[in-house]
Short mmCIF file of N, CA, C and O in Angstrom, two decimals:
data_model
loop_
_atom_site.label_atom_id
_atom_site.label_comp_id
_atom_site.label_asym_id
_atom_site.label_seq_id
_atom_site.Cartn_x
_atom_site.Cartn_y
_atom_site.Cartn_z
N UNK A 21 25.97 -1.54 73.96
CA UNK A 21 25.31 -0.34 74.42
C UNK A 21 24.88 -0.53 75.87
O UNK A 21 24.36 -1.60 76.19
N UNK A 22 25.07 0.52 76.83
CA UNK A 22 24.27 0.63 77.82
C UNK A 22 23.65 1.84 78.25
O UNK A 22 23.87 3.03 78.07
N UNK A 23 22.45 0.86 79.15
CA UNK A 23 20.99 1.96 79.41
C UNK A 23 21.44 1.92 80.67
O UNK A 23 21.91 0.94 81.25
N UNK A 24 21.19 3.65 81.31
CA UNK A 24 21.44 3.90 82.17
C UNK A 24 20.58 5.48 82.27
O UNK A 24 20.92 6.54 81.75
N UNK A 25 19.32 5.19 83.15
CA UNK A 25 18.37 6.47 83.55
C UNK A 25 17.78 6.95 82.02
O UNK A 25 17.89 8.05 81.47
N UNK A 26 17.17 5.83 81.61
CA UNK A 26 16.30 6.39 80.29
C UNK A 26 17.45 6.96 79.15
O UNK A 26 17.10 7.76 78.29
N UNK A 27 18.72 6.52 79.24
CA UNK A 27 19.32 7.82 78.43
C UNK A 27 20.36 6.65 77.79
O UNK A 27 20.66 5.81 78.63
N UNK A 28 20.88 6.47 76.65
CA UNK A 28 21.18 5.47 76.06
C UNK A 28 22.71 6.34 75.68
O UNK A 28 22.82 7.48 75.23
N UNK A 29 23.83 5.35 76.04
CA UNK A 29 25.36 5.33 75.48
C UNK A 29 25.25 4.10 74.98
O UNK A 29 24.62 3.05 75.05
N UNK A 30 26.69 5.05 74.08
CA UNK A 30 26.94 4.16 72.70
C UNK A 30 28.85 4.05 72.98
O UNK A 30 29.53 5.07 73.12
N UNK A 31 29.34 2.90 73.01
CA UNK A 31 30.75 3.15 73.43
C UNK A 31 31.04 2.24 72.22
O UNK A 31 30.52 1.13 72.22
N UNK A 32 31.83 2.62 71.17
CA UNK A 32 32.81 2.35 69.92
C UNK A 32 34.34 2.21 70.44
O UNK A 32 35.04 2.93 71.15
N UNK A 33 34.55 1.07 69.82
CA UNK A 33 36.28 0.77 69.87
C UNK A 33 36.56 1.71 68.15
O UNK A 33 36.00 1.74 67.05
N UNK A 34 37.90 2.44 68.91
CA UNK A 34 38.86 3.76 67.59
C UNK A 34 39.58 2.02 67.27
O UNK A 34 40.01 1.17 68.05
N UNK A 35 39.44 2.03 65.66
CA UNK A 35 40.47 1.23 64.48
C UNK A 35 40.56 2.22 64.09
O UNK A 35 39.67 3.08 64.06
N UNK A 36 41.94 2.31 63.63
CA UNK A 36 42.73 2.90 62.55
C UNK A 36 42.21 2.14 60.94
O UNK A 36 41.95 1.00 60.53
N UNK A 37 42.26 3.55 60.38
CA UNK A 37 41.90 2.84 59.06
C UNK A 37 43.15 2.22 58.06
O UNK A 37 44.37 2.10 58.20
N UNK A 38 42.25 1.90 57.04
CA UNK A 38 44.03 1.31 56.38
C UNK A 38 43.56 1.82 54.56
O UNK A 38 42.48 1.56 54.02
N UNK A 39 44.60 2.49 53.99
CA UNK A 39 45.03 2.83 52.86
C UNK A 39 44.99 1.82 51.87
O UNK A 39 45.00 0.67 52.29
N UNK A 40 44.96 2.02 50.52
CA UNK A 40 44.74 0.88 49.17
C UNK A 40 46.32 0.43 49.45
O UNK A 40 46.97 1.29 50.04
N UNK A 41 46.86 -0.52 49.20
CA UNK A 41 48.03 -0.96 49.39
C UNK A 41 48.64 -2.23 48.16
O UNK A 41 47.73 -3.02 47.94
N UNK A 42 49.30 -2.40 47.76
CA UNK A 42 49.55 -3.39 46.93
C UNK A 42 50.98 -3.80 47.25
O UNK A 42 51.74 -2.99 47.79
N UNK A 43 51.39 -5.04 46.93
CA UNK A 43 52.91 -6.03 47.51
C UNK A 43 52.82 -6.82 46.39
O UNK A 43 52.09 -7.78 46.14
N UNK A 44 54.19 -5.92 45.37
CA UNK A 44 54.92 -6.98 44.57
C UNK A 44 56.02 -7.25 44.95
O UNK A 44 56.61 -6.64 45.85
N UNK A 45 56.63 -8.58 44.11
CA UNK A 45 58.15 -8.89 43.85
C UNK A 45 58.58 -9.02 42.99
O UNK A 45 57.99 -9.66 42.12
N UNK A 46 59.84 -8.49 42.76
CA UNK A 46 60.21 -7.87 41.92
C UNK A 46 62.12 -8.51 41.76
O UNK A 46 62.41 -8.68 42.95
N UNK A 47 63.10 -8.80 41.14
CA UNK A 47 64.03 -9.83 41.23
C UNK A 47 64.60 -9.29 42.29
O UNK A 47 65.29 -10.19 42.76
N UNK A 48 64.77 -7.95 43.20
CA UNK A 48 65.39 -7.36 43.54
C UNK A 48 65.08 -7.92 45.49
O UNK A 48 65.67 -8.17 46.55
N UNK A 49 63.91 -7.86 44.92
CA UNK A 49 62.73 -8.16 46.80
C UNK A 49 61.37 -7.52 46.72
O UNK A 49 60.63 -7.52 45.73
N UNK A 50 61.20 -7.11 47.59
CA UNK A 50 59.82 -6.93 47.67
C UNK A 50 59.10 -5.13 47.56
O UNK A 50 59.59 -4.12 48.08
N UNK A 51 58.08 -5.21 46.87
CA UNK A 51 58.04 -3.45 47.22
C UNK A 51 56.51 -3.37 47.55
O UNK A 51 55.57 -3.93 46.99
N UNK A 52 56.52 -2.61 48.53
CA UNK A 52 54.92 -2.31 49.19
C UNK A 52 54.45 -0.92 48.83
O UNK A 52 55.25 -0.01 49.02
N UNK A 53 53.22 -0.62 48.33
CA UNK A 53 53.45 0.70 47.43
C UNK A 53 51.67 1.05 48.34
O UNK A 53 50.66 0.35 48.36
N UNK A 54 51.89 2.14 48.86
CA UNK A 54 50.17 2.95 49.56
C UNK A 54 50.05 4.21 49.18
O UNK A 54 50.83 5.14 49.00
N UNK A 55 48.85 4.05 49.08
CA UNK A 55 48.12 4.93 48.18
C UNK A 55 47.68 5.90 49.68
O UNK A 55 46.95 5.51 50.59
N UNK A 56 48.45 7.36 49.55
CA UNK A 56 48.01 7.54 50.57
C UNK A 56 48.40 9.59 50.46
O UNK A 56 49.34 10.17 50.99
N UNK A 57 47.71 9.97 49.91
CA UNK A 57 48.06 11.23 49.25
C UNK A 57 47.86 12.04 50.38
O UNK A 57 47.72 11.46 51.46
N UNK A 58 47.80 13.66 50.32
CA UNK A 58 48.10 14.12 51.55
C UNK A 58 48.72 14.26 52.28
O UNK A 58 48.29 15.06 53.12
N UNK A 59 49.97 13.73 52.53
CA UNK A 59 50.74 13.13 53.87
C UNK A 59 51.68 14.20 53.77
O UNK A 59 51.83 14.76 52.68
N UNK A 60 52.55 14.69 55.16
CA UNK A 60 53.15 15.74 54.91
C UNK A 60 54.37 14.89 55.64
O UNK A 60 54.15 13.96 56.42
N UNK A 61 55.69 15.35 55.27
CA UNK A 61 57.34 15.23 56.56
C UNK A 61 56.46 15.00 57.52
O UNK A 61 55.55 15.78 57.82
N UNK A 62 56.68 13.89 58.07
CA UNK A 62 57.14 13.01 59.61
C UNK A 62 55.83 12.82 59.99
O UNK A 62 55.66 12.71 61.20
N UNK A 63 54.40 12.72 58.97
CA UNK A 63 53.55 12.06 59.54
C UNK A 63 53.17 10.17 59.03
O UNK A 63 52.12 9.53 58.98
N UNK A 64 54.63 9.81 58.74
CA UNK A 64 54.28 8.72 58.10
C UNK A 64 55.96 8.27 59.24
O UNK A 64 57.04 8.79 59.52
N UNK A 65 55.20 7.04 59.53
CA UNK A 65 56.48 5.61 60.17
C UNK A 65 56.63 4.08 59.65
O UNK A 65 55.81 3.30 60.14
N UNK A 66 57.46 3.61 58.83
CA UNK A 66 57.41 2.83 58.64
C UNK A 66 58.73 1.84 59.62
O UNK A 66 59.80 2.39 59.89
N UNK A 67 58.50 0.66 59.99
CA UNK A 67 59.03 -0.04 60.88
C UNK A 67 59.18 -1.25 60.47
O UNK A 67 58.09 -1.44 59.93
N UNK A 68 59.92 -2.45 60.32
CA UNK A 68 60.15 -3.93 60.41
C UNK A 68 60.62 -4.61 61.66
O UNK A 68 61.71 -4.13 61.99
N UNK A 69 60.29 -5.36 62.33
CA UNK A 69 60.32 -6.19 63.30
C UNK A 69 60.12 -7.76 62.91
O UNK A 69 59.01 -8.19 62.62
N UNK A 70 61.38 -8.68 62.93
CA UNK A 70 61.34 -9.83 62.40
C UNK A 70 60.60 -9.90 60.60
O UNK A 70 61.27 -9.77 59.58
N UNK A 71 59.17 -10.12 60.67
CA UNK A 71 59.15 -10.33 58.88
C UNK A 71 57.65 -9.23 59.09
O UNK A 71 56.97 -8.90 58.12
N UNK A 72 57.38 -8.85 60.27
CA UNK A 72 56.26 -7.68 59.83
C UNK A 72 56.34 -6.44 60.01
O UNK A 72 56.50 -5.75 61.02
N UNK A 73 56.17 -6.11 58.57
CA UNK A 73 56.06 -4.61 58.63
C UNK A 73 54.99 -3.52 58.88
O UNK A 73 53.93 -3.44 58.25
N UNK A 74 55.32 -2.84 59.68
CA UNK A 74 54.00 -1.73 60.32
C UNK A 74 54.13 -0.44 59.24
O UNK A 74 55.26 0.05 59.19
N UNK A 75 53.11 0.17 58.39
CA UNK A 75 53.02 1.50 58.04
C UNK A 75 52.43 2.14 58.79
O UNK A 75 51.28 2.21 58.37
N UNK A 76 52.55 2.71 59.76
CA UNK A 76 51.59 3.86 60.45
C UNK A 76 51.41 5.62 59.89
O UNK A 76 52.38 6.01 59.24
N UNK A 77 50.66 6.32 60.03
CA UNK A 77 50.82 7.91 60.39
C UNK A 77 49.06 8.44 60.58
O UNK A 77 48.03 7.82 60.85
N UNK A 78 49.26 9.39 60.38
CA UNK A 78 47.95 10.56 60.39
C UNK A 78 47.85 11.38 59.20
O UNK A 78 48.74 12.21 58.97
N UNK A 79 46.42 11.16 58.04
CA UNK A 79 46.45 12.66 57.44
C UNK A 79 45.49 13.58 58.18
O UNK A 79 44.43 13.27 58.71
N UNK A 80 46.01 14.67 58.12
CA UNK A 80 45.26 15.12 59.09
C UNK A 80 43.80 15.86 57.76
O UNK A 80 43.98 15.93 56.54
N UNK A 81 42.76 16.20 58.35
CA UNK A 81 41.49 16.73 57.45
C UNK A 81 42.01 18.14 57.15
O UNK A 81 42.55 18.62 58.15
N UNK A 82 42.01 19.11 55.87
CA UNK A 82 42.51 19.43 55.62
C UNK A 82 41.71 20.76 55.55
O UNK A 82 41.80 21.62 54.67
N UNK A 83 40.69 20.76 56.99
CA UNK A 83 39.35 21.36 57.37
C UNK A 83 39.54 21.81 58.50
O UNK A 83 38.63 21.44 59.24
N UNK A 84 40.45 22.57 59.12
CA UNK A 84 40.07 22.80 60.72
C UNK A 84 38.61 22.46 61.35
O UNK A 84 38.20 21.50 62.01
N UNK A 85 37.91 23.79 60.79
CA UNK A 85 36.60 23.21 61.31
C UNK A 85 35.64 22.18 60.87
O UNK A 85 35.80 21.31 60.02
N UNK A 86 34.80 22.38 61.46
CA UNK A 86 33.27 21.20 60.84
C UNK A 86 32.54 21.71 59.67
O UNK A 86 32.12 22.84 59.40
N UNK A 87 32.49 20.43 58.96
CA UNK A 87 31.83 20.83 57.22
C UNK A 87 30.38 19.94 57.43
O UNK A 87 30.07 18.89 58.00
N UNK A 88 29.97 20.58 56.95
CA UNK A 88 28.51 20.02 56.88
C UNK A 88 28.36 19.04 55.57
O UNK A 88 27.44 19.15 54.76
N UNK A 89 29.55 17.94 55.46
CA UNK A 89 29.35 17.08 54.07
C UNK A 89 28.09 16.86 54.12
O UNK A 89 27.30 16.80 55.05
N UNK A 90 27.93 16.66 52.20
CA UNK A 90 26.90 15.69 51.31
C UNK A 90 27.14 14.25 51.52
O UNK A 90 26.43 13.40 52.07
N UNK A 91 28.27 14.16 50.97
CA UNK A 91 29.25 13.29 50.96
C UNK A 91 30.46 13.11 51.47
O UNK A 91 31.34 13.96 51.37
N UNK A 92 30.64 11.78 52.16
CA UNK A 92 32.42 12.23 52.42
C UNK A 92 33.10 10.73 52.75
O UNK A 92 32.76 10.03 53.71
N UNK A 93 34.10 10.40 51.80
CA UNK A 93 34.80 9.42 51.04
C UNK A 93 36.54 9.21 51.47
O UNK A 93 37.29 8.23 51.44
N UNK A 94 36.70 10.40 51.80
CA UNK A 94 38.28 10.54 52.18
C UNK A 94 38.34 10.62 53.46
O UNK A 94 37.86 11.49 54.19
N UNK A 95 39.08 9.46 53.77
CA UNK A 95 39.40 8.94 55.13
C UNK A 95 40.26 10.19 55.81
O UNK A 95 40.61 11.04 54.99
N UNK A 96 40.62 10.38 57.06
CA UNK A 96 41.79 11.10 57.53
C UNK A 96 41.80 10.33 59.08
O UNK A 96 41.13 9.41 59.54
N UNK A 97 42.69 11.00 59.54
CA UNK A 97 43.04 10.41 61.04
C UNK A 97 43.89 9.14 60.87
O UNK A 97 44.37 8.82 59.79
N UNK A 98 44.08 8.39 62.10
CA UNK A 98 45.39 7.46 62.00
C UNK A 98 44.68 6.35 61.00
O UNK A 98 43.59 6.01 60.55
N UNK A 99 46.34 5.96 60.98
CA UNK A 99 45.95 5.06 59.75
C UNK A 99 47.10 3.88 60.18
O UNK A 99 48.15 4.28 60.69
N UNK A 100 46.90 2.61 60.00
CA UNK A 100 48.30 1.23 59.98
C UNK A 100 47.62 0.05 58.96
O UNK A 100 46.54 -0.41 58.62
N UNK A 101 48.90 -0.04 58.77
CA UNK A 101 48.75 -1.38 58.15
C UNK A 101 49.54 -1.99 58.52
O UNK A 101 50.46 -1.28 58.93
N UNK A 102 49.79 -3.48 58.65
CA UNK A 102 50.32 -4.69 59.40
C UNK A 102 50.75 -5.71 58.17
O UNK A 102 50.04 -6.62 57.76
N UNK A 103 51.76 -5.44 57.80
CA UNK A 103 52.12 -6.83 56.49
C UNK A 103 53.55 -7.94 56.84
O UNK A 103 54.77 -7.81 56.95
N UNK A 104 52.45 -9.16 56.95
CA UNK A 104 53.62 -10.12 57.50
C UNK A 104 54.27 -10.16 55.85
O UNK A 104 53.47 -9.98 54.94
N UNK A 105 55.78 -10.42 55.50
CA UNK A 105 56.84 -10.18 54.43
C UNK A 105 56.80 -11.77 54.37
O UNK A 105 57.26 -12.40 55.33
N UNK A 106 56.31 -12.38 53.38
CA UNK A 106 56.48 -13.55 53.09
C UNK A 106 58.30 -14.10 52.41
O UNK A 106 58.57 -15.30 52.27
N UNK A 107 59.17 -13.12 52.12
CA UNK A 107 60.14 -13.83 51.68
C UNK A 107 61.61 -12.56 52.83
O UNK A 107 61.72 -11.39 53.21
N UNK A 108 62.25 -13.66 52.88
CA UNK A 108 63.79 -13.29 53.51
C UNK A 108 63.81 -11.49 52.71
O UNK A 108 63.50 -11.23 51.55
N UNK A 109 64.33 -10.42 53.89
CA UNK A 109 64.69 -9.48 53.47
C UNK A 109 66.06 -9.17 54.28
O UNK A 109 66.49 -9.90 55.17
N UNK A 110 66.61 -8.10 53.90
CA UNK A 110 67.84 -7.18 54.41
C UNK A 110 67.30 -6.11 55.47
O UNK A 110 67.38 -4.91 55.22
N UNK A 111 66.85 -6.52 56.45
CA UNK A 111 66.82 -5.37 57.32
C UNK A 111 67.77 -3.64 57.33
O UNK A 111 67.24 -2.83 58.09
N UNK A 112 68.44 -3.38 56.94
CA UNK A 112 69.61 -2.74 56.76
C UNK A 112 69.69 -2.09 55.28
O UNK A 112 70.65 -1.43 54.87
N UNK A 113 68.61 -2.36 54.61
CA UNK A 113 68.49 -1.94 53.28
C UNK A 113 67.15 -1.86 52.77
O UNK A 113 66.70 -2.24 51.68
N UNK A 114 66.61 -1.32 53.72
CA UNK A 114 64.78 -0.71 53.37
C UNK A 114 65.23 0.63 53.12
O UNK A 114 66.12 1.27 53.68
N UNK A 115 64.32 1.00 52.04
CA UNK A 115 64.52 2.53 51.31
C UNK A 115 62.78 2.44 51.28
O UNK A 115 62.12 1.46 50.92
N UNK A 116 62.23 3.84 51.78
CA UNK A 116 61.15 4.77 51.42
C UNK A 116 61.28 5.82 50.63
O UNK A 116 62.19 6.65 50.58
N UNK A 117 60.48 5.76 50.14
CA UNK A 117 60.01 6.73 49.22
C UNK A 117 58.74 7.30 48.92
O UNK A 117 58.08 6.43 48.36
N UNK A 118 57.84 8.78 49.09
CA UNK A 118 56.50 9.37 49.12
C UNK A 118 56.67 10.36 48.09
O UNK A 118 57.28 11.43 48.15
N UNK A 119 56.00 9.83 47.08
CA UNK A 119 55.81 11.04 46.04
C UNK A 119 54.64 10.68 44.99
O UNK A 119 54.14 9.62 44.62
N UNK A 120 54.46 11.87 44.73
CA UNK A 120 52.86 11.80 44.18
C UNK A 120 51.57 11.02 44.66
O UNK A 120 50.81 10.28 44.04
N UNK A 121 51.58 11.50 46.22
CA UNK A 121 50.39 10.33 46.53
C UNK A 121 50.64 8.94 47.11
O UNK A 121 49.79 8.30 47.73
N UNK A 122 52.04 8.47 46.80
CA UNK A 122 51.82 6.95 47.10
C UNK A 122 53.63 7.04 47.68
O UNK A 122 54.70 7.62 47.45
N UNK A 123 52.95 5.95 48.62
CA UNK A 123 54.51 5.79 49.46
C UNK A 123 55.09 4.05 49.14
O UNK A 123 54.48 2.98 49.22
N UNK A 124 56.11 4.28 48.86
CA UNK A 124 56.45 3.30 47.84
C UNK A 124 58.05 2.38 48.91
O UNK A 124 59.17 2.89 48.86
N UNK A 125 57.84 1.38 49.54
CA UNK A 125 58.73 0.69 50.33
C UNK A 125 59.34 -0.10 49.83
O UNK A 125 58.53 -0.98 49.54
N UNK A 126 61.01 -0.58 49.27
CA UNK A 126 61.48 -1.09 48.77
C UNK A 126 62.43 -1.90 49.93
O UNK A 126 63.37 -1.46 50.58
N UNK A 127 61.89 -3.09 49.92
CA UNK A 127 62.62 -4.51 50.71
C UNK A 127 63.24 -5.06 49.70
O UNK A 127 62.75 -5.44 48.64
N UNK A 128 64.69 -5.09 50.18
CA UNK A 128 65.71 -6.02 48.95
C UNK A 128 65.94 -7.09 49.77
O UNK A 128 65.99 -7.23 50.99
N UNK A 129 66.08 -7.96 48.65
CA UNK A 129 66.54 -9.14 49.31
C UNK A 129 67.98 -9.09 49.77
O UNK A 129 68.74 -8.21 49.39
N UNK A 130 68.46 -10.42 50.94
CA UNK A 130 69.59 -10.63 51.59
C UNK A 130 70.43 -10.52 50.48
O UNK A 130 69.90 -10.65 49.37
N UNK A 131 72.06 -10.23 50.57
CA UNK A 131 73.21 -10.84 49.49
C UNK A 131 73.28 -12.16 49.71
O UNK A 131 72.96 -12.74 50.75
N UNK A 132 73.61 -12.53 48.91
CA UNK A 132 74.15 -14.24 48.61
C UNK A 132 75.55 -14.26 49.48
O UNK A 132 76.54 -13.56 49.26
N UNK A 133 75.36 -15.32 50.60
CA UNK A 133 76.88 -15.02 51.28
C UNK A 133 77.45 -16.54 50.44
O UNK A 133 76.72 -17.45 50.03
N UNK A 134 78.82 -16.48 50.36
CA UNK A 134 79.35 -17.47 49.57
C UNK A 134 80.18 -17.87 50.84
O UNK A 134 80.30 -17.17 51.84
N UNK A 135 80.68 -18.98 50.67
CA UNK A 135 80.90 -20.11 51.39
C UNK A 135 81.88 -20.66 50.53
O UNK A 135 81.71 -21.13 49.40
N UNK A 136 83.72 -20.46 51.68
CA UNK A 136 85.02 -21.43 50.65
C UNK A 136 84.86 -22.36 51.62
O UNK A 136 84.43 -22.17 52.76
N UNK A 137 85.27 -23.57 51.02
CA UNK A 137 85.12 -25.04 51.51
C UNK A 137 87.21 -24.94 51.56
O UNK A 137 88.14 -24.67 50.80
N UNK A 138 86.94 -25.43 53.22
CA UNK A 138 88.40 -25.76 53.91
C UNK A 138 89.39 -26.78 53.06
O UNK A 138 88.76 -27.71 52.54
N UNK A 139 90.02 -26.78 52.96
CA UNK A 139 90.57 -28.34 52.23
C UNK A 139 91.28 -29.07 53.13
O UNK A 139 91.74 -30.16 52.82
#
């Protein structure tokens, strides 16, 4: 905080919030599943770069204007999550999927490359 002429600022660093999220495996590879209802076409990005994967988007409040909450529990505005992929995937074979609420990322594992021995 700084004081400046009796009159007090308050300067906050913006985090993005982050969604319930869960990472199983499964024989196939890996699936990352967020809980993240609301979401409409093209406000959701998902990305891989080497073994971490970024979920980003925005829900937006579903309030134009200002509500005078009691309460208020449901996040909106940007949102990421950052998941380093603990096992070998297929870049080239990530499938998304958003329905009912939860966006559901399916990482398969590499094919088995086979190897003939020269004689």
């Amino acid at each position: 905080m700084l004081l400046r002429s009796n009159r007090l600022f308050s300067f906050t660093q913006y985090v993005a919030w982050q969604p319930p999220t869960d990472v199983y495996e499964t024989e196939d590879g890996l699936v990352v599943q967020v809980e993240i209802a609301g979401m409409r076409d093209g406000n959701l990005q998902v990305s891989l770069e080497n073994r971490l994967l970024v979920i980003s988007g925005v829900r937006e409040d579903p309030a134009a204007e200002r509500r005078a909450y009691n309460q208020m529990e449901i996040r909106s505005g940007e949102f990421r999550i950052e998941l380093e992929i603990p096992i070998p995937v297929d870049a080239r074979g990530i499938e998304a999927h958003y329905e009912d609420g939860f966006l559901r990322v399916i990482l398969k594992r590499p094919a088995a490359v086979r190897v003939s021995l020269s004689e």
